[in-house]
Amino acid sequence: MIPGTIPPGIFGNNRTMVTPHYAVMPPEGILESRLPGFAKTKVHFHTSPQMGARFAQALLAMEPGGGTTAPREDGLEHFFYVLDGQVEIGVPAETRSLSAGGYVFVPAGSAYTILADTAARVIWIKRRFEPAPGLAAPGHLFGSRQESPRVVKHTTGRAWQYLLGEGRMEMDMEINILSFAPGTYFPFVETHIMEHGLFMLEGQGLYLLGRDWHECWKGDFIWMGPYVPQQFYATGWGETAYLLYKDVNRDVKL
Ligand code: UGY
Ligand code: MN
């Protein structure tokens, strides 16, 4: 390809798919937003209620010295996961320096700050908290992928890391990292009421969404709405892993 020119194949190279029930979003097409209250930070929104999701997910691309210009508090609960770089995340009780794999859950009603020490990329998930009657709301939670135990479930070659814990009824979301050895796949096609926001951390594979298979790679985002039939088949030569948002532990609203 001649430097400075656009590659051929406008349609042939396009992996993007947005439907009313799911979306596949390769990173190159997701234009940036700028938000008041964030300096030197590009916000690449992956999903939001405009797409049909009941939560929002974005990738923050932060320059050194970028981040929040003052503590933010919007009544929502938030989850930040550091993909690369070094950031300082502050909640009222403490401030921690997080690098790749570090994360924090910020409960609804709590202020937070996020400041980049180096260039950094961070996944940002937020939603309106749905309290569970009779249960105290969850508190702040810092952790890291490196410290989260890997649990093998259903089949060999597939591991789960529950970043916010499993079966915590006070929480209305789970964030998990699912890892796959090459050639592994779910033992069945899942169809469930929960929705997902999925960010591909490593590797590649084929995602069944509805009736169609989609090739996906490191850096892609996938939104899966409720009841979307889903199945993943890991390809490539190394382990594949994705960060997965899931709404859990709440009854249907009628
Ligand atoms: O927990 C889940 O729903 C998960 N197995 N789904 C997925 O990876 N698409
Ligand atoms: Mn699922």
mmCIF file of C-alpha atoms in Angstrom, residues 128-215:
data_model
loop_
_atom_site.group_PDB
_atom_site.id
_atom_site.type_symbol
_atom_site.label_atom_id
_atom_site.label_comp_id
_atom_site.label_asym_id
_atom_site.label_seq_id
_atom_site.Cartn_x
_atom_site.Cartn_y
_atom_site.Cartn_z
ATOM 1 C CA ARG A 128 -28.058 3.013 36.829
ATOM 2 C CA PHE A 129 -27.870 0.850 39.967
ATOM 3 C CA GLU A 130 -30.882 -1.305 40.734
ATOM 4 C CA PRO A 131 -30.925 -1.887 44.506
ATOM 5 C CA ALA A 132 -32.026 -5.243 45.911
ATOM 6 C CA PRO A 133 -34.765 -4.809 48.540
ATOM 7 C CA GLY A 134 -33.376 -5.538 52.009
ATOM 8 C CA LEU A 135 -29.715 -5.687 50.946
ATOM 9 C CA ALA A 136 -27.107 -3.015 51.643
ATOM 10 C CA ALA A 137 -25.660 -1.448 48.496
ATOM 11 C CA PRO A 138 -22.161 -2.618 47.500
ATOM 12 C CA GLY A 139 -19.066 -0.589 48.388
ATOM 13 C CA HIS A 140 -15.927 0.295 46.413
ATOM 14 C CA LEU A 141 -13.855 -2.576 45.129
ATOM 15 C CA PHE A 142 -10.303 -2.388 43.744
ATOM 16 C CA GLY A 143 -8.623 -5.425 42.215
ATOM 17 C CA SER A 144 -6.581 -6.760 39.348
ATOM 18 C CA ARG A 145 -6.822 -9.456 36.714
ATOM 19 C CA GLN A 146 -3.513 -10.854 37.972
ATOM 20 C CA GLU A 147 -4.974 -11.448 41.474
ATOM 21 C CA SER A 148 -8.276 -12.972 40.287
ATOM 22 C CA PRO A 149 -8.354 -16.772 40.486
ATOM 23 C CA ARG A 150 -8.988 -18.658 37.235
ATOM 24 C CA VAL A 151 -11.898 -21.092 37.495
ATOM 25 C CA VAL A 152 -12.302 -23.785 34.832
ATOM 26 C CA LYS A 153 -15.986 -24.426 34.157
ATOM 27 C CA HIS A 154 -18.041 -26.703 31.870
ATOM 28 C CA THR A 155 -15.123 -27.720 29.653
ATOM 29 C CA THR A 156 -11.334 -27.797 29.744
ATOM 30 C CA GLY A 157 -9.594 -24.920 27.999
ATOM 31 C CA ARG A 158 -12.094 -22.305 29.197
ATOM 32 C CA ALA A 159 -11.370 -20.258 32.339
ATOM 33 C CA TRP A 160 -13.379 -17.622 34.175
ATOM 34 C CA GLN A 161 -12.190 -14.793 36.406
ATOM 35 C CA TYR A 162 -14.955 -13.107 38.421
ATOM 36 C CA LEU A 163 -13.594 -9.599 38.924
ATOM 37 C CA LEU A 164 -16.513 -8.486 41.125
ATOM 38 C CA GLY A 165 -17.191 -11.884 42.649
ATOM 39 C CA GLU A 166 -19.900 -14.398 41.755
ATOM 40 C CA GLY A 167 -23.380 -14.620 43.238
ATOM 41 C CA ARG A 168 -23.118 -11.336 45.161
ATOM 42 C CA MET A 169 -26.812 -10.532 45.419
ATOM 43 C CA GLU A 170 -26.231 -6.922 46.435
ATOM 44 C CA MET A 171 -24.623 -6.284 43.029
ATOM 45 C CA ASP A 172 -26.617 -5.920 39.816
ATOM 46 C CA MET A 173 -23.668 -6.563 37.492
ATOM 47 C CA GLU A 174 -20.840 -9.008 37.018
ATOM 48 C CA ILE A 175 -17.626 -8.263 35.167
ATOM 49 C CA ASN A 176 -15.799 -11.422 34.183
ATOM 50 C CA ILE A 177 -12.791 -12.311 32.072
ATOM 51 C CA LEU A 178 -13.322 -15.449 30.008
ATOM 52 C CA SER A 179 -10.246 -17.116 28.508
ATOM 53 C CA PHE A 180 -10.150 -19.797 25.823
ATOM 54 C CA ALA A 181 -7.418 -22.107 24.584
ATOM 55 C CA PRO A 182 -7.278 -22.255 20.766
ATOM 56 C CA GLY A 183 -9.996 -24.543 19.408
ATOM 57 C CA THR A 184 -12.243 -24.323 22.471
ATOM 58 C CA TYR A 185 -15.857 -23.252 22.346
ATOM 59 C CA PHE A 186 -18.924 -23.142 24.587
ATOM 60 C CA PRO A 187 -20.512 -26.552 25.126
ATOM 61 C CA PHE A 188 -23.875 -25.083 23.950
ATOM 62 C CA VAL A 189 -25.378 -21.998 22.340
ATOM 63 C CA GLU A 190 -26.376 -19.637 25.156
ATOM 64 C CA THR A 191 -29.706 -17.783 25.052
ATOM 65 C CA HIS A 192 -30.349 -15.746 28.194
ATOM 66 C CA ILE A 193 -32.140 -12.730 29.561
ATOM 67 C CA MET A 194 -28.893 -10.947 30.525
ATOM 68 C CA GLU A 195 -27.170 -8.600 28.116
ATOM 69 C CA HIS A 196 -23.432 -8.283 27.529
ATOM 70 C CA GLY A 197 -20.774 -5.755 26.680
ATOM 71 C CA LEU A 198 -17.689 -7.649 25.468
ATOM 72 C CA PHE A 199 -14.207 -6.236 24.861
ATOM 73 C CA MET A 200 -11.661 -8.535 23.204
ATOM 74 C CA LEU A 201 -8.479 -8.364 25.298
ATOM 75 C CA GLU A 202 -6.399 -10.936 23.427
ATOM 76 C CA GLY A 203 -6.591 -13.358 20.547
ATOM 77 C CA GLN A 204 -9.242 -13.997 17.947
ATOM 78 C CA GLY A 205 -12.202 -16.184 17.184
ATOM 79 C CA LEU A 206 -15.612 -16.601 15.658
ATOM 80 C CA TYR A 207 -18.685 -15.287 17.466
ATOM 81 C CA LEU A 208 -22.117 -16.690 16.724
ATOM 82 C CA LEU A 209 -24.689 -13.948 17.227
ATOM 83 C CA GLY A 210 -28.223 -14.882 16.282
ATOM 84 C CA ARG A 211 -27.757 -17.051 13.183
ATOM 85 C CA ASP A 212 -24.539 -15.444 11.887
ATOM 86 C CA TRP A 213 -20.861 -16.044 12.621
ATOM 87 C CA HIS A 214 -18.653 -12.963 12.984
ATOM 88 C CA GLU A 215 -14.871 -12.952 12.994
#
